[in-house]
Coordinates of N, CA, C and O in Angstrom, one line a residue:
M256 N -19.5 33.8 -36.1 CA -18.4 34.0 -37.0 C -17.9 32.7 -37.6 O -17.8 31.7 -36.9
S257 N -17.6 32.7 -38.9 CA -17.2 31.5 -39.5 C -15.8 31.1 -39.1 O -15.1 31.9 -38.6
D258 N -15.6 29.8 -39.2 CA -14.3 29.2 -38.8 C -13.1 29.9 -39.5 O -12.1 30.2 -38.9
L259 N -13.3 30.2 -40.8 CA -12.2 30.9 -41.6 C -11.9 32.2 -41.0 O -10.7 32.6 -41.0
L260 N -12.8 33.0 -40.5 CA -12.6 34.3 -40.0 C -12.1 34.3 -38.5 O -11.3 35.1 -38.1
S261 N -12.5 33.2 -37.8 CA -12.1 33.2 -36.4 C -10.7 32.6 -36.1 O -10.1 32.9 -35.1
R262 N -10.3 31.7 -36.9 CA -9.0 31.0 -36.6 C -7.8 31.8 -37.1 O -7.9 32.6 -38.0
N263 N -6.7 31.5 -36.6 CA -5.4 32.1 -37.0 C -5.1 31.6 -38.4 O -5.2 30.4 -38.7
K264 N -4.6 32.5 -39.2 CA -4.3 32.2 -40.6 C -2.9 31.6 -40.7 O -2.0 31.9 -40.0
R265 N -2.7 30.7 -41.7 CA -1.4 30.1 -42.0 C -0.9 30.7 -43.3 O -1.6 30.5 -44.3
I266 N 0.2 31.3 -43.3 CA 0.8 31.9 -44.5 C 2.2 31.3 -44.8 O 3.0 31.2 -43.9
V267 N 2.4 31.0 -46.0 CA 3.7 30.5 -46.5 C 4.3 31.6 -47.4 O 3.6 31.9 -48.4
V268 N 5.5 32.0 -47.1 CA 6.2 32.9 -48.1 C 7.3 32.1 -48.6 O 8.1 31.5 -47.9
S269 N 7.4 32.0 -49.9 CA 8.5 31.2 -50.5 C 9.3 32.1 -51.4 O 8.8 33.0 -52.1
V270 N 10.6 31.7 -51.4 CA 11.5 32.5 -52.3 C 12.5 31.5 -53.0 O 13.0 30.6 -52.3
S271 N 12.6 31.7 -54.3 CA 13.5 30.7 -55.0 C 14.7 31.4 -55.6 O 15.5 30.8 -56.3
A272 N 14.8 32.7 -55.4 CA 16.0 33.4 -55.9 C 17.0 33.6 -54.9 O 16.8 33.4 -53.7
M273 N 18.3 33.9 -55.3 CA 19.3 34.1 -54.3 C 19.8 35.5 -54.2 O 20.8 35.8 -53.6
N274 N 19.1 36.4 -54.9 CA 19.6 37.8 -54.9 C 19.2 38.5 -53.6 O 18.1 38.1 -53.0
K275 N 19.9 39.4 -53.2 CA 19.8 40.1 -51.9 C 18.4 40.7 -51.7 O 17.8 40.6 -50.7
D276 N 17.9 41.4 -52.7 CA 16.6 42.1 -52.6 C 15.5 41.1 -52.4 O 14.6 41.4 -51.6
S277 N 15.5 40.0 -53.1 CA 14.4 39.0 -52.9 C 14.4 38.4 -51.5 O 13.4 38.2 -50.9
I278 N 15.6 38.1 -51.0 CA 15.8 37.5 -49.7 C 15.3 38.4 -48.6 O 14.5 38.1 -47.7
I279 N 15.8 39.7 -48.7 CA 15.4 40.7 -47.7 C 13.9 40.9 -47.7 O 13.2 41.0 -46.7
E280 N 13.3 41.0 -48.9 CA 11.9 41.3 -49.1 C 11.1 40.1 -48.4 O 10.1 40.3 -47.7
A281 N 11.5 38.9 -48.7 CA 10.8 37.7 -48.1 C 11.0 37.7 -46.6 O 10.0 37.5 -45.9
L282 N 12.1 38.0 -46.1 CA 12.4 38.0 -44.6 C 11.6 39.1 -43.9 O 10.9 38.9 -42.9
R283 N 11.6 40.3 -44.5 CA 10.8 41.4 -44.0 C 9.3 41.1 -44.0 O 8.6 41.4 -43.0
M284 N 8.9 40.5 -45.1 CA 7.4 40.2 -45.2 C 7.0 39.2 -44.1 O 6.0 39.4 -43.4
A285 N 7.8 38.2 -44.0 CA 7.5 37.1 -43.0 C 7.5 37.6 -41.6 O 6.6 37.4 -40.8
V286 N 8.5 38.4 -41.2 CA 8.5 39.0 -39.9 C 7.4 40.0 -39.7 O 6.7 40.0 -38.7
G287 N 7.2 40.8 -40.7 CA 6.1 41.8 -40.6 C 4.7 41.2 -40.4 O 3.9 41.6 -39.6
I288 N 4.4 40.2 -41.2 CA 3.1 39.5 -41.1 C 3.0 38.8 -39.7 O 1.9 38.9 -39.1
S289 N 4.1 38.2 -39.2 CA 4.0 37.5 -38.0 C 3.8 38.4 -36.8 O 3.4 38.0 -35.7
T290 N 4.1 39.7 -36.9 CA 4.0 40.6 -35.8 C 2.8 41.5 -35.9 O 2.6 42.4 -35.1
G291 N 1.9 41.1 -36.8 CA 0.6 41.9 -37.0 C -0.3 41.9 -35.8 O -0.1 41.1 -34.8
R292 N -1.4 42.7 -35.8 CA -2.3 42.7 -34.8 C -3.0 41.4 -34.5 O -3.3 41.0 -33.4
R293 N -3.3 40.7 -35.6 CA -3.9 39.4 -35.5 C -2.8 38.3 -35.6 O -2.0 38.4 -36.5
P294 N -2.7 37.3 -34.8 CA -1.6 36.4 -34.9 C -1.8 35.5 -36.2 O -2.8 35.1 -36.6
F295 N -0.6 35.4 -36.8 CA -0.5 34.5 -38.0 C 0.6 33.5 -37.8 O 1.5 33.8 -37.1
Y296 N 0.4 32.3 -38.4 CA 1.5 31.3 -38.4 C 2.2 31.5 -39.7 O 1.6 31.2 -40.8
V297 N 3.4 31.9 -39.7 CA 4.1 32.2 -40.9 C 5.3 31.3 -41.1 O 6.1 31.0 -40.1
S298 N 5.4 30.7 -42.3 CA 6.5 29.9 -42.7 C 7.3 30.5 -43.8 O 6.6 31.1 -44.7
L299 N 8.6 30.4 -43.8 CA 9.4 31.0 -44.9 C 10.1 29.8 -45.5 O 10.9 29.1 -44.9
L300 N 9.9 29.6 -46.8 CA 10.4 28.4 -47.5 C 11.4 28.9 -48.6 O 11.1 29.7 -49.4
F301 N 12.6 28.3 -48.5 CA 13.7 28.6 -49.4 C 13.8 27.4 -50.4 O 14.0 26.3 -49.9
S302 N 13.6 27.7 -51.7 CA 13.7 26.6 -52.7 C 14.5 27.2 -53.9 O 15.0 28.3 -53.8
G303 N 14.7 26.3 -54.9 CA 15.5 26.8 -56.0 C 16.8 27.3 -55.6 O 17.5 26.7 -54.7
D304 N 17.3 28.3 -56.3 CA 18.6 28.9 -55.9 C 18.6 29.6 -54.5 O 19.6 29.8 -53.9
G305 N 17.4 29.8 -54.0 CA 17.2 30.4 -52.6 C 17.8 29.5 -51.5 O 18.1 30.1 -50.5
V306 N 18.0 28.2 -51.8 CA 18.5 27.4 -50.7 C 20.0 27.8 -50.4 O 20.4 27.5 -49.2
I307 N 20.7 28.4 -51.3 CA 22.0 28.8 -51.0 C 22.1 29.8 -49.8 O 23.1 29.8 -49.1
N308 N 21.0 30.5 -49.5 CA 21.0 31.4 -48.4 C 20.9 30.8 -47.1 O 21.1 31.4 -46.0
G309 N 20.7 29.5 -47.0 CA 20.7 28.7 -45.8 C 22.0 28.1 -45.4 O 22.2 27.5 -44.4
V310 N 23.1 28.4 -46.2 CA 24.4 27.8 -46.0 C 25.1 28.6 -44.9 O 25.1 29.8 -44.9
K311 N 25.7 27.8 -44.0 CA 26.4 28.5 -42.8 C 27.4 29.5 -43.2 O 27.6 30.5 -42.6
D312 N 28.2 29.1 -44.2 CA 29.3 30.0 -44.6 C 28.9 31.3 -45.3 O 29.7 32.2 -45.5
R313 N 27.7 31.3 -45.7 CA 27.1 32.5 -46.4 C 26.7 33.5 -45.4 O 25.5 33.7 -45.1
V314 N 27.6 34.2 -44.7 CA 27.3 35.1 -43.7 C 27.0 36.5 -44.2 O 27.7 37.0 -45.1
N315 N 25.9 37.0 -43.8 CA 25.5 38.4 -44.2 C 24.8 39.0 -43.0 O 23.7 38.5 -42.6
E316 N 25.4 40.0 -42.5 CA 24.9 40.7 -41.3 C 23.4 41.2 -41.4 O 22.6 41.1 -40.5
E317 N 23.1 41.6 -42.7 CA 21.8 42.1 -42.9 C 20.8 41.0 -42.8 O 19.7 41.1 -42.3
Y318 N 21.1 39.8 -43.4 CA 20.2 38.7 -43.3 C 20.1 38.2 -41.9 O 19.0 37.8 -41.4
D319 N 21.2 38.2 -41.2 CA 21.3 37.6 -39.8 C 20.3 38.3 -38.9 O 19.6 37.7 -38.1
K320 N 20.1 39.6 -39.0 CA 19.2 40.3 -38.1 C 17.8 39.9 -38.4 O 16.9 39.8 -37.5
Y321 N 17.5 39.6 -39.7 CA 16.1 39.2 -40.0 C 15.9 37.7 -39.6 O 14.8 37.3 -39.2
Y322 N 16.9 36.9 -39.7 CA 16.8 35.5 -39.2 C 16.5 35.5 -37.7 O 15.7 34.7 -37.2
T323 N 17.2 36.4 -37.0 CA 17.0 36.5 -35.6 C 15.6 36.9 -35.3 O 14.9 36.4 -34.4
A324 N 15.1 38.0 -36.0 CA 13.8 38.5 -35.8 C 12.8 37.4 -36.1 O 11.7 37.3 -35.4
A325 N 13.0 36.7 -37.2 CA 12.1 35.6 -37.6 C 11.9 34.6 -36.5 O 10.8 34.2 -36.1
Q326 N 13.1 34.2 -35.9 CA 13.0 33.2 -34.8 C 12.3 33.8 -33.6 O 11.5 33.0 -33.0
A327 N 12.5 35.0 -33.3 CA 11.9 35.6 -32.2 C 10.4 35.7 -32.3 O 9.7 35.7 -31.3
H328 N 9.9 35.8 -33.6 CA 8.5 35.8 -33.8 C 7.9 34.5 -34.3 O 6.8 34.5 -34.9
N329 N 8.6 33.4 -34.1 CA 8.2 32.1 -34.4 C 7.9 31.9 -35.9 O 6.9 31.1 -36.2
V330 N 8.6 32.5 -36.7 CA 8.5 32.2 -38.2 C 9.3 31.0 -38.4 O 10.5 30.9 -38.1
A331 N 8.7 30.0 -39.0 CA 9.4 28.7 -39.3 C 10.2 28.9 -40.6 O 9.7 29.4 -41.6
L332 N 11.5 28.5 -40.6 CA 12.4 28.7 -41.7 C 12.7 27.3 -42.3 O 13.2 26.4 -41.6
Y333 N 12.3 27.1 -43.5 CA 12.5 25.8 -44.2 C 13.4 25.9 -45.4 O 13.4 26.9 -46.1
I334 N 14.1 24.8 -45.7 CA 14.9 24.6 -46.9 C 14.4 23.4 -47.6 O 14.2 22.3 -47.0
D335 N 14.2 23.5 -48.9 CA 13.8 22.4 -49.8 C 14.9 21.4 -49.9 O 15.9 21.7 -50.5
E336 N 14.7 20.2 -49.4 CA 15.8 19.2 -49.5 C 16.1 18.8 -51.0 O 17.3 18.6 -51.3
F337 N 15.2 18.7 -51.8 CA 15.4 18.3 -53.2 C 16.3 19.4 -53.9 O 17.2 19.1 -54.6
C338 N 16.0 20.7 -53.7 CA 16.8 21.8 -54.3 C 18.2 21.8 -53.7 O 19.1 22.1 -54.4
M339 N 18.3 21.4 -52.4 CA 19.7 21.3 -51.8 C 20.5 20.3 -52.6 O 21.6 20.5 -52.9
S340 N 19.9 19.1 -52.8 CA 20.6 18.0 -53.4 C 21.0 18.3 -54.8 O 22.0 17.9 -55.3
L341 N 20.1 19.1 -55.6 CA 20.5 19.5 -56.9 C 21.7 20.4 -57.0 O 22.4 20.4 -58.0
R342 N 21.9 21.1 -55.9 CA 23.1 22.0 -55.8 C 24.2 21.4 -55.0 O 25.2 22.1 -54.7
G343 N 24.2 20.1 -54.7 CA 25.3 19.4 -54.1 C 25.4 19.8 -52.6 O 26.5 19.6 -52.0
L344 N 24.4 20.3 -52.0 CA 24.5 20.7 -50.6 C 24.1 19.6 -49.6 O 23.2 18.9 -49.9
K345 N 24.8 19.5 -48.5 CA 24.5 18.5 -47.5 C 23.9 19.2 -46.3 O 24.1 20.4 -46.1
A346 N 23.2 18.4 -45.5 CA 22.6 19.0 -44.3 C 23.6 19.6 -43.4 O 23.2 20.6 -42.7
E347 N 24.8 19.1 -43.3 CA 25.8 19.7 -42.4 C 26.2 21.2 -42.7 O 26.7 21.8 -41.8
V348 N 25.9 21.6 -43.9 CA 26.3 23.0 -44.2 C 25.2 24.0 -44.1 O 25.4 25.2 -44.2
I349 N 24.0 23.5 -43.7 CA 22.8 24.4 -43.5 C 22.8 25.0 -42.1 O 23.1 24.3 -41.1
R350 N 22.5 26.3 -42.0 CA 22.4 27.0 -40.7 C 21.4 26.2 -39.8 O 20.4 25.7 -40.2
P351 N 21.7 26.2 -38.5 CA 20.8 25.5 -37.5 C 19.4 26.0 -37.4 O 18.5 25.3 -37.0
E352 N 19.1 27.3 -37.7 CA 17.8 27.8 -37.6 C 16.8 27.3 -38.7 O 15.6 27.5 -38.6
F353 N 17.4 26.7 -39.7 CA 16.6 26.1 -40.8 C 16.2 24.7 -40.6 O 17.1 23.9 -40.2
Q354 N 15.0 24.3 -41.0 CA 14.6 22.9 -41.0 C 14.6 22.5 -42.5 O 13.9 23.1 -43.3
I355 N 15.2 21.4 -42.7 CA 15.2 20.8 -44.1 C 14.0 19.9 -44.2 O 13.7 19.1 -43.4
I356 N 13.2 20.2 -45.3 CA 12.0 19.4 -45.5 C 11.9 18.8 -46.9 O 12.5 19.4 -47.9
K357 N 11.3 17.7 -47.0 CA 11.1 16.9 -48.2 C 9.9 17.5 -49.0 O 9.1 18.2 -48.5
R358 N 9.9 17.2 -50.3 CA 8.8 17.7 -51.2 C 7.4 17.3 -50.7 O 6.5 18.2 -50.7
E359 N 7.2 16.1 -50.1 CA 5.9 15.8 -49.6 C 5.5 16.7 -48.5 O 4.3 17.1 -48.3
E360 N 6.5 17.0 -47.6 CA 6.2 18.0 -46.5 C 5.8 19.4 -47.0 O 5.0 20.1 -46.5
I361 N 6.5 19.8 -48.1 CA 6.2 21.1 -48.7 C 4.8 21.1 -49.2 O 4.1 22.1 -49.0
L362 N 4.4 20.0 -49.9 CA 3.0 20.0 -50.4 C 2.0 20.0 -49.3 O 1.0 20.7 -49.4
S363 N 2.3 19.4 -48.2 CA 1.4 19.4 -47.0 C 1.4 20.8 -46.4 O 0.3 21.3 -46.0
L364 N 2.5 21.5 -46.3 CA 2.6 22.8 -45.8 C 1.8 23.8 -46.7 O 1.0 24.6 -46.1
L365 N 1.9 23.7 -48.0 CA 1.2 24.6 -48.9 C -0.3 24.3 -48.9 O -1.1 25.2 -48.9
A366 N -0.6 23.0 -48.8 CA -2.1 22.6 -48.8 C -2.7 23.1 -47.5 O -3.9 23.4 -47.6
G367 N -2.0 23.1 -46.4 CA -2.6 23.6 -45.2 C -2.6 25.1 -44.9 O -3.0 25.6 -43.9
S368 N -2.0 25.8 -45.9 CA -1.9 27.3 -45.7 C -3.2 28.0 -46.3 O -3.8 27.5 -47.2
D369 N -3.4 29.1 -45.7 CA -4.5 30.0 -46.2 C -4.1 30.9 -47.3 O -4.8 31.4 -48.1
L370 N -2.7 31.2 -47.4 CA -2.2 32.0 -48.3 C -0.7 31.6 -48.6 O 0.0 31.3 -47.7
H371 N -0.4 31.6 -49.9 CA 1.0 31.3 -50.3 C 1.5 32.5 -51.2 O 0.9 32.8 -52.2
V372 N 2.5 33.2 -50.7 CA 3.1 34.3 -51.4 C 4.5 33.8 -51.9 O 5.3 33.4 -51.2
R373 N 4.6 33.9 -53.2 CA 5.8 33.4 -53.9 C 6.6 34.6 -54.5 O 6.1 35.4 -55.2
L374 N 7.9 34.7 -54.0 CA 8.7 35.8 -54.5 C 9.9 35.2 -55.4 O 10.3 34.2 -55.2

């Protein structure tokens, strides 16, 4: 069997909108893919206006259950540092379950992925 078929796939789901439907769709997709029959390494990247959803004060019980499920299934949650800075956000206001990453790291994440789904 070829290496591509035998190894676990790396999938990045990115969302740049801040509307409720896009966020829930991205969270559900990431959790769903990570719980599949075959193990996948799933990362969820918030960029653009989507970084607002990583702010601690932005409490939404519907999002919270998906953030909890994502963590339980080892989905990596990332926030684009450049997009944060454009919106005047500091690291202190970001939820602890998110990892803030630089553009270079995002490029590496995407280059190392087998699939990138952008919502």
